[in-house]
Short mmCIF file of C-alpha atoms in Angstrom, two decimals:
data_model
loop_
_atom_site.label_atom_id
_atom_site.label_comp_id
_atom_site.label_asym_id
_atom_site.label_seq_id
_atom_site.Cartn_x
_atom_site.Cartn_y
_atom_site.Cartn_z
CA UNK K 1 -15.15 138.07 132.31
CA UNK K 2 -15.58 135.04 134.29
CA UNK K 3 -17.91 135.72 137.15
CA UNK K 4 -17.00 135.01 140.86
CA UNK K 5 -19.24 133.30 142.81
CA UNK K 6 -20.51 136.26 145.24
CA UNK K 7 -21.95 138.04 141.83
CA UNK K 8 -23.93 134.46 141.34
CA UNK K 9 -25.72 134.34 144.71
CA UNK K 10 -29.19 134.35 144.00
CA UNK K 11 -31.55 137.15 144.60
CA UNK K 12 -29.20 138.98 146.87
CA UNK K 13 -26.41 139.64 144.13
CA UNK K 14 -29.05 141.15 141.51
CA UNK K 15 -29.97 143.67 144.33
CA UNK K 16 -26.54 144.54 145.66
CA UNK K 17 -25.21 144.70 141.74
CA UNK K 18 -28.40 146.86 140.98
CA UNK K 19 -29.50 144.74 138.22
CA UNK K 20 -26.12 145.41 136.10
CA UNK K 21 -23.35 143.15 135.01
CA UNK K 22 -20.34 144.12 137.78
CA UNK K 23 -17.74 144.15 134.66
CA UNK K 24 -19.41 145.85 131.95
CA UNK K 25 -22.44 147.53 133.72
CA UNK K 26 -25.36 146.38 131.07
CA UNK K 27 -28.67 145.70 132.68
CA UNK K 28 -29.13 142.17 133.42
CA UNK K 29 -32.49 141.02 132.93
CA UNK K 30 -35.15 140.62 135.84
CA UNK K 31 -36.05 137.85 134.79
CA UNK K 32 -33.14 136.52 136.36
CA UNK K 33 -34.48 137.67 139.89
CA UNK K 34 -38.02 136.99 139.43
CA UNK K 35 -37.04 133.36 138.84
CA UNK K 36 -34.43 132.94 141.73
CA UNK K 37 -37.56 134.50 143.88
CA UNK K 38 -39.96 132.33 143.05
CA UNK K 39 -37.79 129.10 142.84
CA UNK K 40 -36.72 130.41 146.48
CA UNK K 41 -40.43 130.89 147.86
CA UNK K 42 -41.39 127.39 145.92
CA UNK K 43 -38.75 125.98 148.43
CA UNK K 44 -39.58 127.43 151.35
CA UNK K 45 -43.29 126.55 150.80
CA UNK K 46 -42.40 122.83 149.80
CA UNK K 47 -40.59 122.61 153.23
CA UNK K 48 -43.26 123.97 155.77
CA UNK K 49 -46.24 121.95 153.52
CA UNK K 50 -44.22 118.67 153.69
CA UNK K 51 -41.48 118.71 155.75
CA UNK K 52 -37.60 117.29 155.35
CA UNK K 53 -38.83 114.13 153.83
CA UNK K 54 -38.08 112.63 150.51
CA UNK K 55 -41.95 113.83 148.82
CA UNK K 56 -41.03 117.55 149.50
CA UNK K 57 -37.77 117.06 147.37
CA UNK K 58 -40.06 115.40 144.81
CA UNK K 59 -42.39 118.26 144.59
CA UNK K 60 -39.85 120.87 144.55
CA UNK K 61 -38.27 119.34 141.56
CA UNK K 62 -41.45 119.02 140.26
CA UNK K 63 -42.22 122.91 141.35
CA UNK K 64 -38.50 124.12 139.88
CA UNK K 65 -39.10 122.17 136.29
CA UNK K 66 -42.40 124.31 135.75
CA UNK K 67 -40.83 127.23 136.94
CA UNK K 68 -37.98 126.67 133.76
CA UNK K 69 -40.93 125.62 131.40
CA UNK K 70 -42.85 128.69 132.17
CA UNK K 71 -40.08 131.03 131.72
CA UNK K 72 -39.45 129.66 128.41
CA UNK K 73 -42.81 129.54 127.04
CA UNK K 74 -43.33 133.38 128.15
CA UNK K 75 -39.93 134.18 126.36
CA UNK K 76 -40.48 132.25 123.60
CA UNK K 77 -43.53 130.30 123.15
CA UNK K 78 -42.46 127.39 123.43
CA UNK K 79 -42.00 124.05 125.19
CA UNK K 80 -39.01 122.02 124.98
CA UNK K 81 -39.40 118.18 124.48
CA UNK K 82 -35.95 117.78 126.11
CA UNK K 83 -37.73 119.02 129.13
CA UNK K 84 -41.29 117.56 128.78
CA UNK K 85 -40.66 114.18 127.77
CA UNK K 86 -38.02 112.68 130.23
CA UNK K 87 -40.06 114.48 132.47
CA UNK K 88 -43.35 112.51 132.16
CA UNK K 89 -40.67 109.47 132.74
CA UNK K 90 -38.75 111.11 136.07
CA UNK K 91 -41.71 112.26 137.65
CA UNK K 92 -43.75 108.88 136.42
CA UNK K 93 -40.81 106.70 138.17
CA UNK K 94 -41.04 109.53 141.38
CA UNK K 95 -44.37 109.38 142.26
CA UNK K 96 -43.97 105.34 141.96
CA UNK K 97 -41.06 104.87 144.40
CA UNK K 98 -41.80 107.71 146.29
CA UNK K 99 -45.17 109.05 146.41
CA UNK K 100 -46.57 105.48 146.75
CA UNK K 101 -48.82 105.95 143.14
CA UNK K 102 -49.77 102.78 141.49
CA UNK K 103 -48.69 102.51 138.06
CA UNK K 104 -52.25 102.55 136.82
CA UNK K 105 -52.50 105.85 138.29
CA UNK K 106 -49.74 107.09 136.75
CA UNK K 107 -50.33 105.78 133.13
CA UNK K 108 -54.04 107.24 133.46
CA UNK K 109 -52.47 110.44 134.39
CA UNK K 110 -50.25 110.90 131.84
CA UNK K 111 -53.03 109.39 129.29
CA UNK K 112 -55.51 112.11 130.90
CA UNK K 113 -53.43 114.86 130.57
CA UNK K 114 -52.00 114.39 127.05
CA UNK K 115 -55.34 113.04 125.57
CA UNK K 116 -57.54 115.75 126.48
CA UNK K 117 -55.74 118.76 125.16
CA UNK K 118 -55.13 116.67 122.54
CA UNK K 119 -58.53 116.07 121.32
CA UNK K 120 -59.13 120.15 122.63
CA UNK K 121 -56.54 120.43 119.82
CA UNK K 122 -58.08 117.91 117.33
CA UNK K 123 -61.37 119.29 117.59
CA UNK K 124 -60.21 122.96 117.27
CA UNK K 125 -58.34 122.04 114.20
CA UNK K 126 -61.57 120.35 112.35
CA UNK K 127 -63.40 123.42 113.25
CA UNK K 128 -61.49 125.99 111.93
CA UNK K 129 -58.62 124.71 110.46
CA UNK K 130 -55.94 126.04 112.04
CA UNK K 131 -53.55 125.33 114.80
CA UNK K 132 -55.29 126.46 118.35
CA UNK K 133 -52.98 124.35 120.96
CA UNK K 134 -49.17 123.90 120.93
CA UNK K 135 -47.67 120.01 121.06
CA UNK K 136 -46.10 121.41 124.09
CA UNK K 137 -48.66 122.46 126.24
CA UNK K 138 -49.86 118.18 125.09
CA UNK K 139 -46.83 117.00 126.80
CA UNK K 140 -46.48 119.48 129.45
CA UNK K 141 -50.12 117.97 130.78
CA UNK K 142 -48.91 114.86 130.22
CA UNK K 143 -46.20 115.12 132.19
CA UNK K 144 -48.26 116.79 135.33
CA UNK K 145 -50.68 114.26 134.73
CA UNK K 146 -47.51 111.72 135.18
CA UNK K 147 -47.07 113.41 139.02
CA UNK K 148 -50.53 114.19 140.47
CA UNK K 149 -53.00 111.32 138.43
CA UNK K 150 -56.11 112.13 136.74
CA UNK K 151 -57.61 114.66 140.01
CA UNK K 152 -54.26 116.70 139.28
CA UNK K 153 -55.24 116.56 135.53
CA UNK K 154 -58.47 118.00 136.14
CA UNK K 155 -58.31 120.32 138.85
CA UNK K 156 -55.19 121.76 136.41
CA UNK K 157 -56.93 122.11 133.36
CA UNK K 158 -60.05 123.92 135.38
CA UNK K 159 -57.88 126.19 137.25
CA UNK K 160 -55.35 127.01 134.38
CA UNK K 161 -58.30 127.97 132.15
CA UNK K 162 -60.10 129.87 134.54
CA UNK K 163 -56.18 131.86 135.33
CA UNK K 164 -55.81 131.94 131.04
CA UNK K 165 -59.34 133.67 130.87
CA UNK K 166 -59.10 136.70 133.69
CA UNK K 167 -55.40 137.35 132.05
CA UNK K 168 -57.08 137.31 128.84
CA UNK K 169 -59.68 139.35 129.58
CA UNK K 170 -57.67 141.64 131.82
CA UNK K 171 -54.86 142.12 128.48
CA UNK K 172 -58.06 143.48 126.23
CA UNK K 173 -58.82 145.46 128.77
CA UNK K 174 -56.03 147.49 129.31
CA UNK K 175 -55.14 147.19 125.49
CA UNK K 176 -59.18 148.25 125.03
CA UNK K 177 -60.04 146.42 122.08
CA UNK K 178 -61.11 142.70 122.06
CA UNK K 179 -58.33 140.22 119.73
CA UNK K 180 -59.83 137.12 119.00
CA UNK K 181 -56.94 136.06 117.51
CA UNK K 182 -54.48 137.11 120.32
CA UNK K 183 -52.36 134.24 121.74
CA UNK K 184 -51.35 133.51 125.58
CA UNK K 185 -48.89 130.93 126.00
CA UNK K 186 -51.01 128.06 128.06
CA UNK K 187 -47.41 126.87 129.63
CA UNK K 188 -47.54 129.21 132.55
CA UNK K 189 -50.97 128.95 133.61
CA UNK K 190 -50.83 124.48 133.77
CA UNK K 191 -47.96 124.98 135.76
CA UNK K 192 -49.81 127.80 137.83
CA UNK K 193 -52.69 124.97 138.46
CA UNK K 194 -50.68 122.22 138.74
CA UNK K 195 -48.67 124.17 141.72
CA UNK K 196 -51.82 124.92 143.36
CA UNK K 197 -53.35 121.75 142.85
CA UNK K 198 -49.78 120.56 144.57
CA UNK K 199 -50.26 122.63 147.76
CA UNK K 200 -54.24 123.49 147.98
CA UNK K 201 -55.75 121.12 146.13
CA UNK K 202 -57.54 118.92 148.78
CA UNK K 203 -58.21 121.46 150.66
CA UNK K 204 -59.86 123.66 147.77
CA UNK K 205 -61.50 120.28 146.45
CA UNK K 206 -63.29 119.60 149.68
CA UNK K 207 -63.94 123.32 150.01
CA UNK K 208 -65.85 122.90 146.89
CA UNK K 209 -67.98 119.46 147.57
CA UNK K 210 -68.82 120.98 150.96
CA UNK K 211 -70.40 123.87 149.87
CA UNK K 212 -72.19 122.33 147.02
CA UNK K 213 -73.49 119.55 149.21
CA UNK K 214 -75.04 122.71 152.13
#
């Protein structure tokens, strides 16, 4: 059945339908509602952090496209190059025209991001010859690096670790034995630090340099 448009209204027609199709009754993922929340709260935030203006449309894009990539990389493991690669170009042109970056920034960005998971990947693989970081995860830094410049890069990869690790460590936990070998897609925790970087990341960053200079 084709769907009318009041069983399509985000977040508010998954809870009045219950979760279930209104035709056929079969649960309907929550996914579905956990994405419409957060891609509604990623708004909201984008609007009282920077206003109606032209960079708040620019980071919710920005916001919305990791929200898609992590969804996909927790479903499947993977990161789409259809996604990641004309996305180091959008958001490379975007923070040119609009967010006022230099394109030297913006190439060292997306050089920073892409070449240090890369050799994090390189090295792994001389080690112990084996695959230990996904192409994706390459191009998904790349692409953040192409929107926030090498700081973004950076604070990313430090936060997004230290987010992998207590997830990590919290999963062997609760299953109560310790996997080595146990893999965590990386896709949703560089989009986790790259959001955070977005919104807090000055104010964490000088947070950080004050205390270590008292």
């Amino acid at each position: 059945h084709p769907l009318p448009f009041y069983a399509n209204i985000p977040v508010i027609s998954y809870l009045v339908l219950r979760g279930r199709c209104r035709f056929c009754r079969r649960p309907i993922s929550p996914r579905y509602l956990v994405v419409e929340c957060l891609t509604g709260g990623l708004a909201a935030l984008t609007l009282v952090t920077f206003g109606p203006t032209l960079e708040a449309l620019v980071w919710f894009a920005f916001g919305s496209v990791l929200v898609v990539v992590s969804g996909i990389d927790l479903a499947f493991r993977i990161i789409p190059d259809r996604i990641s690669l004309p996305g180091i170009a959008v958001f490379g042109v975007l923070a040119w025209a609009v967010l006022e970056r230099s394109p030297a920034a913006i190439g060292l960005g997306i050089l920073a991001g892409g070449g240090i998971l890369y050799a994090v990947a390189l090295v792994y693989y001389l080690i112990r010859r084996a695959d230990g970081m996904g192409g994706g995860d390459i191009k998904l830094l790349a692409m953040i690096g192409a929107a926030t410049g090498v700081t973004g890069v950076l604070f990313t990869l430090f936060a997004g670790s230290v987010l992998g690790t207590g997830v990590g460590i919290a999963r062997m936990i609760r299953l109560r034995q310790p996997d080595r070998q146990m893999q965590i897609p990386f896709g949703p925790f560089l989009s986790a630090g790259a959001l955070i970087y977005v919104f807090y990341g000055e104010t964490i960053v000088e947070w950080y340099f004050f205390m270590t200079v008292s």
